[in-house]
Tab-separated table of C-alpha atoms and ligand atoms in Angstrom:
chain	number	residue	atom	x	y	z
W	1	UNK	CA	0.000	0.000	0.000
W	2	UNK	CA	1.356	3.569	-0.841
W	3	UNK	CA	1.387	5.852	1.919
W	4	UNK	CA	1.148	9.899	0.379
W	5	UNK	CA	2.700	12.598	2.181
W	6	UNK	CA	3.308	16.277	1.698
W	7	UNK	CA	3.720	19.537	3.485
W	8	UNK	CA	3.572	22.809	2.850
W	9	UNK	CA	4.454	25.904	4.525
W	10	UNK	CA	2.279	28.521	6.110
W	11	UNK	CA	4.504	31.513	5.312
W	12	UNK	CA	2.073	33.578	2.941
W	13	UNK	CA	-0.510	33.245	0.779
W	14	UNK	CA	-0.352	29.970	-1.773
W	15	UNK	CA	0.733	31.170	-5.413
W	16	UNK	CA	0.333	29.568	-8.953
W	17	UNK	CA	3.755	27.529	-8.120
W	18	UNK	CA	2.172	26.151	-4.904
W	19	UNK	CA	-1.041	24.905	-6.601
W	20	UNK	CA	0.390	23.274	-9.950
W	21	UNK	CA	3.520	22.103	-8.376
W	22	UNK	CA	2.226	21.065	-5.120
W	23	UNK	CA	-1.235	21.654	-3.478
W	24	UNK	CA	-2.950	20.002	-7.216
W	25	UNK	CA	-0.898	16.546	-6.634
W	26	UNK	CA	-1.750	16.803	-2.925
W	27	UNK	CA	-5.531	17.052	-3.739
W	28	UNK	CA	-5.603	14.971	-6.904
W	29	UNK	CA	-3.543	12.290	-5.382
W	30	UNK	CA	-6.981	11.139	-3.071
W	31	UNK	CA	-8.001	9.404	-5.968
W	32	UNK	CA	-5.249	6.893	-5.856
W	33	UNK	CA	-5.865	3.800	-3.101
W	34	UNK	CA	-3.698	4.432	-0.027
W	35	UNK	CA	-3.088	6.161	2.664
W	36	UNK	CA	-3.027	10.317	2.246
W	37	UNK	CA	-1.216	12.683	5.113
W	38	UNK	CA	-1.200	16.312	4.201
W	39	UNK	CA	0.555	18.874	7.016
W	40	UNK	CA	0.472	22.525	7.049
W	41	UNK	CA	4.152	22.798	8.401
W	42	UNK	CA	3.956	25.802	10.867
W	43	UNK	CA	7.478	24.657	12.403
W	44	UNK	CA	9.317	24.916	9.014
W	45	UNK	CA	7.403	28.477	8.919
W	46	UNK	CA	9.106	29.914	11.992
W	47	UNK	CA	12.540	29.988	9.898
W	48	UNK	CA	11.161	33.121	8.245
W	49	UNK	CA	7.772	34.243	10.059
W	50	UNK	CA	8.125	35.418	13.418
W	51	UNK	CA	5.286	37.334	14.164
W	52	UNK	CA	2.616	34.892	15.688
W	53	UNK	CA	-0.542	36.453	14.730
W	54	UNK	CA	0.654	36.229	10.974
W	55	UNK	CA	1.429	32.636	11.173
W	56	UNK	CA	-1.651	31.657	12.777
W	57	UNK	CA	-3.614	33.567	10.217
W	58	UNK	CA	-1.602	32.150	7.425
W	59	UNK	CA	-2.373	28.102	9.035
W	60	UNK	CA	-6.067	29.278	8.630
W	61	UNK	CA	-5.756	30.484	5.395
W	62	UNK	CA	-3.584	27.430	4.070
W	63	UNK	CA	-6.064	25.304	5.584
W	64	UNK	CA	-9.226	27.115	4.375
W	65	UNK	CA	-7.348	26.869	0.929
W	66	UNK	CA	-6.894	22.951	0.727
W	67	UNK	CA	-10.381	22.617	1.485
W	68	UNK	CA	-11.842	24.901	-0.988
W	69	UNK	CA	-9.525	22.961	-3.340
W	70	UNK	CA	-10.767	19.742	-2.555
W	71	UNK	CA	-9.026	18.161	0.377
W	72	UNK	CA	-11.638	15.903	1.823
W	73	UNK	CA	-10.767	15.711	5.367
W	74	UNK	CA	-12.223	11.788	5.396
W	75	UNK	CA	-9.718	10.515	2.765
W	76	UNK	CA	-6.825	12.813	3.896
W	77	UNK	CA	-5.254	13.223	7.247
W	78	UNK	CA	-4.636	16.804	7.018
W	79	UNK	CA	-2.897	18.499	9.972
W	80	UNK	CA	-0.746	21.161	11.270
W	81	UNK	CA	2.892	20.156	12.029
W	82	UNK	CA	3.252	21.269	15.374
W	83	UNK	CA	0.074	19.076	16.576
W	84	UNK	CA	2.581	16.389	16.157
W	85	UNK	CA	5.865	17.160	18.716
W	86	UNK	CA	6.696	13.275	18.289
W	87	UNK	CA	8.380	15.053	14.649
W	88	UNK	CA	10.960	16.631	17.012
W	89	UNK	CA	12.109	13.864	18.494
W	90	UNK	CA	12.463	12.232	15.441
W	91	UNK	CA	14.455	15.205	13.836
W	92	UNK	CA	17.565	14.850	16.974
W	93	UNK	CA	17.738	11.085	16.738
W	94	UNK	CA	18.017	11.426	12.825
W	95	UNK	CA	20.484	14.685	13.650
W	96	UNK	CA	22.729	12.533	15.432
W	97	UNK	CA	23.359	10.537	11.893
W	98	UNK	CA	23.049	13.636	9.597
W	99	UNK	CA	26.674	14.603	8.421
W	100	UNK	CA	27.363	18.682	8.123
W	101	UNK	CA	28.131	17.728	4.934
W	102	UNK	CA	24.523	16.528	3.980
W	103	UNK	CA	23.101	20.080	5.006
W	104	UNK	CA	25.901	22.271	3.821
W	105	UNK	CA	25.303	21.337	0.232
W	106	UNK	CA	21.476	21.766	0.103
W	107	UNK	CA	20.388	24.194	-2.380
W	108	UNK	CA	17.677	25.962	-0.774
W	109	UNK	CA	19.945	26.678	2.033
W	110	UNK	CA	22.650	28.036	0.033
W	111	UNK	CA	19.356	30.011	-2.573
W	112	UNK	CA	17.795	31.124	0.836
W	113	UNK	CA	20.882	32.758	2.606
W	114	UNK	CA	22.350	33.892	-0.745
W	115	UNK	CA	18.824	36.034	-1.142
W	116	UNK	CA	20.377	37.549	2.371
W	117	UNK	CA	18.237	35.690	5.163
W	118	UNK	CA	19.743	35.290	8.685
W	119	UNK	CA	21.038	31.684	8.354
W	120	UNK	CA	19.699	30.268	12.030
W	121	UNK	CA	20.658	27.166	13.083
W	122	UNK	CA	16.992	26.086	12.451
W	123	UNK	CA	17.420	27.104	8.624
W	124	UNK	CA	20.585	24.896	8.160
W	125	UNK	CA	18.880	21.943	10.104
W	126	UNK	CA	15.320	22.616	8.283
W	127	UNK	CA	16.048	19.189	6.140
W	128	UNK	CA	16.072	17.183	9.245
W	129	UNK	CA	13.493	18.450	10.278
W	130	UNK	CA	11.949	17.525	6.691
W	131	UNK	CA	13.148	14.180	6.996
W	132	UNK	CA	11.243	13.891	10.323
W	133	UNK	CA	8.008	15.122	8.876
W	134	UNK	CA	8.356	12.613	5.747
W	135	UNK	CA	9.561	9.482	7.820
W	136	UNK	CA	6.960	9.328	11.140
W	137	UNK	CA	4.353	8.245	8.717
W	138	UNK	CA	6.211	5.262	6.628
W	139	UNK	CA	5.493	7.824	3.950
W	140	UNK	CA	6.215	6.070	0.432
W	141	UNK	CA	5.608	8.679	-2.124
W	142	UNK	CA	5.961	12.381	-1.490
W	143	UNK	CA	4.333	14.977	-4.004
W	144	UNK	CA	6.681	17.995	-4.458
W	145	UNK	CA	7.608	20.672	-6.999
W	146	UNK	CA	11.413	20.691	-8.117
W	147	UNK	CA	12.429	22.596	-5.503
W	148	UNK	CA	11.658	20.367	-2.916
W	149	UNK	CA	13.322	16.594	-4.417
W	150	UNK	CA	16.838	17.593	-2.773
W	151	UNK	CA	15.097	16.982	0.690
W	152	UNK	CA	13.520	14.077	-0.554
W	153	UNK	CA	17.066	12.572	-1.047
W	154	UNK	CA	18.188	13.910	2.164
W	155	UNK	CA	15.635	11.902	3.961
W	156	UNK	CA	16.558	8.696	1.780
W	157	UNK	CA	19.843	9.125	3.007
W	158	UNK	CA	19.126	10.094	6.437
W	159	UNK	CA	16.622	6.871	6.793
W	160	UNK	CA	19.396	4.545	5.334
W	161	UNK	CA	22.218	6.217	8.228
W	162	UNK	CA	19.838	5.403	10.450
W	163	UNK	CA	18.945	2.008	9.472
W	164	UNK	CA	22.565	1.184	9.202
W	165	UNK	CA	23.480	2.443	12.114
W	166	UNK	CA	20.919	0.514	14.242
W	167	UNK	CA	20.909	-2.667	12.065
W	168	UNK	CA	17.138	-2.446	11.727
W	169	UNK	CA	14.472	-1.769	8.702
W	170	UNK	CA	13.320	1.014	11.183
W	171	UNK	CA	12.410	3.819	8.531
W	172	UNK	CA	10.852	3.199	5.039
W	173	UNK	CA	12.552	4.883	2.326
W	174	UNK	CA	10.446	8.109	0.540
W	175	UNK	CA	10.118	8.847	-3.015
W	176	UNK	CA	9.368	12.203	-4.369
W	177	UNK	CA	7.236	12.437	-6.941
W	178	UNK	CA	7.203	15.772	-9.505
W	179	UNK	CA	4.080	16.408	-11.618
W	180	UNK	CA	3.594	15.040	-14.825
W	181	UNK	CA	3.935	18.345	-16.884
W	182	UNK	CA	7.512	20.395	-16.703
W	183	UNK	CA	5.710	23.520	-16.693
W	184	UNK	CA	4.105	22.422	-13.302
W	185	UNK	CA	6.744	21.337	-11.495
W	186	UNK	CA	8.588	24.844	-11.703
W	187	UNK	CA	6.332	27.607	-12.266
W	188	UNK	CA	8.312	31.176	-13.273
W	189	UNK	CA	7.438	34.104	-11.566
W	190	UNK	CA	6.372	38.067	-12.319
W	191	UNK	CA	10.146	38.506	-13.579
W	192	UNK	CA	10.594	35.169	-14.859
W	193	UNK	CA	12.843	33.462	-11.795
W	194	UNK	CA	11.285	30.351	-10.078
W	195	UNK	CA	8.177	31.791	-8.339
W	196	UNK	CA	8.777	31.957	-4.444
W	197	UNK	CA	7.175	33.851	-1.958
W	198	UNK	CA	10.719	34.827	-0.836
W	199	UNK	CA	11.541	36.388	-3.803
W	200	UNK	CA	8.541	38.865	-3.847
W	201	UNK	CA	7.547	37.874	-7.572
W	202	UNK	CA	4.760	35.301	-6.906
W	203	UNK	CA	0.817	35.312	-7.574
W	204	UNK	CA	-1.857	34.898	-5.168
W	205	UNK	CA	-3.959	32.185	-6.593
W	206	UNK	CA	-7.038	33.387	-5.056
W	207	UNK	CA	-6.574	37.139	-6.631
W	208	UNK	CA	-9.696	38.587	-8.671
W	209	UNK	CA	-11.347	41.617	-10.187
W	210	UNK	CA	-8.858	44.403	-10.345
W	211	UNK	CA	-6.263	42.856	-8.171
W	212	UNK	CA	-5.779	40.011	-10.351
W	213	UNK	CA	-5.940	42.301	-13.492
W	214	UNK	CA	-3.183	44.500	-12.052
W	215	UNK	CA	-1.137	41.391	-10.932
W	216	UNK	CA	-1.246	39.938	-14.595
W	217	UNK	CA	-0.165	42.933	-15.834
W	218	UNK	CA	2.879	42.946	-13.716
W	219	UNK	CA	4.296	39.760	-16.350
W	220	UNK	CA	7.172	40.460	-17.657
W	221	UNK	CA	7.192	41.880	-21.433
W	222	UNK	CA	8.767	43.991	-23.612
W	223	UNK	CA	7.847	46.602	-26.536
W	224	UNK	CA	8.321	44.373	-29.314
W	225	UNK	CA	4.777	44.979	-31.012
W	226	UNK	CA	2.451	42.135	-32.191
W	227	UNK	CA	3.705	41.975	-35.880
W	228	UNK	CA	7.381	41.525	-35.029
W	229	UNK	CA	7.505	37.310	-35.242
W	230	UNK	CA	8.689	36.280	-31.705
W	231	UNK	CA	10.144	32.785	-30.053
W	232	UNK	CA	7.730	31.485	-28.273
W	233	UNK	CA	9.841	30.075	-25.420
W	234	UNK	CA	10.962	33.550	-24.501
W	235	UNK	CA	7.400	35.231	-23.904
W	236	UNK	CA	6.665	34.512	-20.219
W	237	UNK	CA	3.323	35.227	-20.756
W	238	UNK	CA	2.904	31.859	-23.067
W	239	UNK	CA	4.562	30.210	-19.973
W	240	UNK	CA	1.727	31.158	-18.260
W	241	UNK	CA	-1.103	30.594	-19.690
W	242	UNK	CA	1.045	26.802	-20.608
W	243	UNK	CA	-0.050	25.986	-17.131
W	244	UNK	CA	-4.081	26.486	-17.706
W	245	UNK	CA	-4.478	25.990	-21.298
W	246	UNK	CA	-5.550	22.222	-22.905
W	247	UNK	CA	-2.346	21.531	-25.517
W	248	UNK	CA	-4.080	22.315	-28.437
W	249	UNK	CA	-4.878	25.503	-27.702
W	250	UNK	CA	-1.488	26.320	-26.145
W	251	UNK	CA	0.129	25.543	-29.274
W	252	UNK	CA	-2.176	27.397	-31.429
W	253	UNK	CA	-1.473	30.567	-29.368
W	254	UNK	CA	2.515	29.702	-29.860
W	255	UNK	CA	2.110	29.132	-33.205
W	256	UNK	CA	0.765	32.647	-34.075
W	257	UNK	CA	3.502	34.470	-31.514
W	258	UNK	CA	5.795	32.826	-33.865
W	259	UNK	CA	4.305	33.535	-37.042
W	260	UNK	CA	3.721	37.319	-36.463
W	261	UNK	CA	2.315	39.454	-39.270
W	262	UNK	CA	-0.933	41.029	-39.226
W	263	UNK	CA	-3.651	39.382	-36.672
W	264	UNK	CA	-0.686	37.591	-34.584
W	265	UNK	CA	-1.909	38.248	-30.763
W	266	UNK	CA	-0.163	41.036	-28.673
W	267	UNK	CA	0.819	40.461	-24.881
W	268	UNK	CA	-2.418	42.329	-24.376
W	269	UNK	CA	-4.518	39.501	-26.203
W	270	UNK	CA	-2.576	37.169	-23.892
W	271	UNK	CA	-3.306	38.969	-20.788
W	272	UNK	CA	-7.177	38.517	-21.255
W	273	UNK	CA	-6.815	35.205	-22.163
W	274	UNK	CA	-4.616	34.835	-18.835
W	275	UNK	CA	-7.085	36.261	-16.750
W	276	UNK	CA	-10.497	34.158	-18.461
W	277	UNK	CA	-7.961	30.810	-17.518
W	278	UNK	CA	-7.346	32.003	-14.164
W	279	UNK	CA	-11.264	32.879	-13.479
W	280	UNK	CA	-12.307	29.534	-15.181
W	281	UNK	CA	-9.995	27.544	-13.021
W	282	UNK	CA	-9.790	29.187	-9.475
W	283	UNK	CA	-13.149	30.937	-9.021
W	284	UNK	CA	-15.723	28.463	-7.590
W	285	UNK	CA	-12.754	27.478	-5.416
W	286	UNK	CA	-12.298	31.133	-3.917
W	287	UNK	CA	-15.362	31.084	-3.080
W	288	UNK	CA	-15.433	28.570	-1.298
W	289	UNK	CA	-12.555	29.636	0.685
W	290	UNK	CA	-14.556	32.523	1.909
W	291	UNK	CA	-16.651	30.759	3.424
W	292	UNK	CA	-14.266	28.137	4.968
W	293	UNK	CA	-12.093	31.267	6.496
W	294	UNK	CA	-15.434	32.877	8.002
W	295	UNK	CA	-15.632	29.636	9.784
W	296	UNK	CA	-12.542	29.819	11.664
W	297	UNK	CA	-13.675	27.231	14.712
W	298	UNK	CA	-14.795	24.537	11.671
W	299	UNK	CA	-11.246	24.630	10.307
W	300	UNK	CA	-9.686	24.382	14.039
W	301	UNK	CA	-12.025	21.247	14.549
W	302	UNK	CA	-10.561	19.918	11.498
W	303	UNK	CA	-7.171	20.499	11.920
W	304	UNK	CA	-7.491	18.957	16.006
W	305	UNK	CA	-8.998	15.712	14.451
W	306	UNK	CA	-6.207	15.421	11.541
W	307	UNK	CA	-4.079	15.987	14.252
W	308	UNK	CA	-5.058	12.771	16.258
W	309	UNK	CA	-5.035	10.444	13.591
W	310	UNK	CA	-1.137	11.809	12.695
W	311	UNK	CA	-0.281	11.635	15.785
W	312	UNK	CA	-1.649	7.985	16.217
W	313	UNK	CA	1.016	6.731	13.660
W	314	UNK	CA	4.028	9.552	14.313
W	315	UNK	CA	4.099	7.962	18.015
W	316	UNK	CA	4.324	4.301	16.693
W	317	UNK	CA	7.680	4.819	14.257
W	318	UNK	CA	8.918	7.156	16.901
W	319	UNK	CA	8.866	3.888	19.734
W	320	UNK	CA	9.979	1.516	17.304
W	321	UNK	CA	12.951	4.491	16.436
W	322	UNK	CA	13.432	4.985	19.748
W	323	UNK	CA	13.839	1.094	20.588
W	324	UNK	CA	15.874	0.650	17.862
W	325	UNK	CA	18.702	2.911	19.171
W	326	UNK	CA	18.281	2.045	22.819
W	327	UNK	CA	16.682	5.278	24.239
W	328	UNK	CA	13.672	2.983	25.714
B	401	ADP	P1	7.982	29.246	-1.636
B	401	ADP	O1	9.209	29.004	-2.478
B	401	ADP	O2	7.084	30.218	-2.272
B	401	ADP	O3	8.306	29.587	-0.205
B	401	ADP	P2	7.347	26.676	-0.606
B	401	ADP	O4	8.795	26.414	-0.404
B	401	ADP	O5	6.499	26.912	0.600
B	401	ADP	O6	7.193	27.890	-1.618
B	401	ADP	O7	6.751	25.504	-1.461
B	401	ADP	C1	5.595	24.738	-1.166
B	401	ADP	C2	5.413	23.701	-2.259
B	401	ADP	O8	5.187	24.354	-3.516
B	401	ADP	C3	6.627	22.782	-2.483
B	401	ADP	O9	6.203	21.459	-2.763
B	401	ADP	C4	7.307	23.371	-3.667
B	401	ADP	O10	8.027	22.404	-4.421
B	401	ADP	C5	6.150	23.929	-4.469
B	401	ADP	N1	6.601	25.101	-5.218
B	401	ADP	C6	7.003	26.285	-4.704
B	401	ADP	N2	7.341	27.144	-5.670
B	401	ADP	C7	7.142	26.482	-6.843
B	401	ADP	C8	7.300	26.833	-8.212
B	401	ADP	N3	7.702	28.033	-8.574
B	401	ADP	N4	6.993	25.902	-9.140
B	401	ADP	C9	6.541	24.685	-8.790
B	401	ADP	N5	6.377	24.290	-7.513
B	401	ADP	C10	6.669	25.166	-6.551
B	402	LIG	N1	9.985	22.226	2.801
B	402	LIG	C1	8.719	22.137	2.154
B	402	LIG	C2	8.490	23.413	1.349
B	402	LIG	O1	9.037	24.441	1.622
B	402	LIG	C3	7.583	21.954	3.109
B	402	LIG	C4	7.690	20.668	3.824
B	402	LIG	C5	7.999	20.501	5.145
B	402	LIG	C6	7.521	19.367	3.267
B	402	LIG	N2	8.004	19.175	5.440
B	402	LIG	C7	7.729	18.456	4.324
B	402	LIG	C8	7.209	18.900	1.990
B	402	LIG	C9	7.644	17.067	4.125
B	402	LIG	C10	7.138	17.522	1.796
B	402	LIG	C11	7.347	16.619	2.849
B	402	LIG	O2	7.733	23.359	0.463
């Protein structure tokens, strides 16, 4: 039996690289028989926010989100990280057989303080932590966007130290898994760079009316006027609208940036079509999410029941850890 698990942090609002890279697999993947644990991961958060009201807002809102998008609270354990300590103790027992080396030559460390965050200890040992989170659950397959499949390997590794060290089967190795289309799994932003929250460039997948208008608008183009012929793999725009369009269409719209001439579409034509995809696509979910985040006790009962069923499994691999390397 597979055994789904993801997380995702609370650290702002979820943009068009969270939902096709991530959140989309997470939902999508309740279709497939096994088990399905998806964590809002509130500890990872407090590398970056540290302002409590705005990370319990932004748990709310992620959780609010998931629903609206179809997380079904039945088929999914959904929970918030730090209802689950047991993930702690996991992360020191699998720090005691996680070389410096391991961390020192993770890319998102190395992206994050390069982009000039404080490296805290907690940011360097964040994959441990990761490992934690992906091993308490026998997780088999873990749905992430690019970003993420260096901490997937991390935890492989990690899981076999451990094993090896203790002579016993006591975690089950992880596999990440990146969705099916390229474009998904890493989504450009405003200025064309991966889309992060960090980086200030990303899209709020709930935005509408005017907001989203203005947002679209903020795509990175340049003067060259409809006529000119263009490449279509260097108009962001047509990256864009790659991630909402059916194939066909897509490649009708590339064909006719490439052609040029008279009647070939200008970024403006591309914009509306942008923002029709977008409406088509996220609007019965944002509403939705209204109403789940005007129903703020709901989503707390929701997140307290995920949290038990978690917790029933994250205590059973932590004894069986904690046997293994002689700490009972
Ligand atoms: P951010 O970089 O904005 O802080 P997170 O690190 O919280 O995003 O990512 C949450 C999930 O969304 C991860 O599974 C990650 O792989 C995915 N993800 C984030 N950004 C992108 C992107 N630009 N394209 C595809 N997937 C992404
Ligand atoms: N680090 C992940 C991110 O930034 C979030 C995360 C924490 C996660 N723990 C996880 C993802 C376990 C998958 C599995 O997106």
């Amino acid at each position: 039996m597979q055994t789904f698990l993801s997380g995702i942090q609370p650290s702002g609002r979820p943009h068009l690289g969270n939902y096709f890279g991530a959140i989309r697999q997470h939902v999508a993947s309740q279709e497939e028989a096994g088990e399905h644990f998806f964590f809002i991961a509130d500890y990872h958060a407090l590398t970056t926010v540290q302002d409590a009201e705005r990370l319990r807002a932004n748990v709310r809102e992620m959780a609010a989100t998931y629903f609206a998008l179809g997380l079904d609270p039945e088929r999914a354990v959904f929970f918030r990280q730090s209802d689950v300590p047991e993930v702690t103790e996991l992360t020191w027992l699998l720090s005691c057989v996680t070389g410096m080396g391991l961390l020192e030559r993770a890319h998102s460390y190395k992206d994050k303080t390069a982009k000039g965050l404080r490296p805290s200890v907690g940011l360097f040992t964040y994959p441990i932590l990761m490992a934690a989170d992906i091993l308490a659950y026998d997780s088999t397959i873990v749905p992430v966007g690019k970003d993420q499949v260096q901490h997937v390997e991390m935890a492989q590794d990690m899981a076999g130290h451990f094993n090896a060290a203790f002579g016993q089967e006591v975690f089950v190795r992880p596999e990440s898994r990146l969705p099916n289309s390229a474009a998904q799994a890493k989504v450009p932003g405003l200025d064309g760079e991966k889309m992060s929250k960090s980086y200030g460039n990303d899209l709020w997948i709930f935005e509408s009316g005017k907001s989203l208008k203005k947002a679209v608008n903020r795509v990175l183009t340049d003067s060259r006027p409809p006529e000119e012929p263009k490449d279509p793999d260097g108009v962001l725009l047509l990256d864009f609208l790659a991630l909402f369009l059916e194939d066909a269409e897509l490649q009708d719209w590339r064909e006719r940036v490439r052609a040029g001439g008279e009647g070939a579409p200008g970024y403006g034509h591309l914009k509306v079509r942008l923002i029709e995809a977008w409406e088509e696509t996220f609007a019965p979910a944002r509403a939705r999410f209204e109403e789940f985040l005007a129903d703020p006790a709901s989503l707390d009962a929701h997140l307290a029941r995920g949290a038990e069923r978690a917790r029933e499994r994250a205590c059973q691999v932590r004894d069986r850890a904690y046997r293994a390397c002689g700490l009972r």
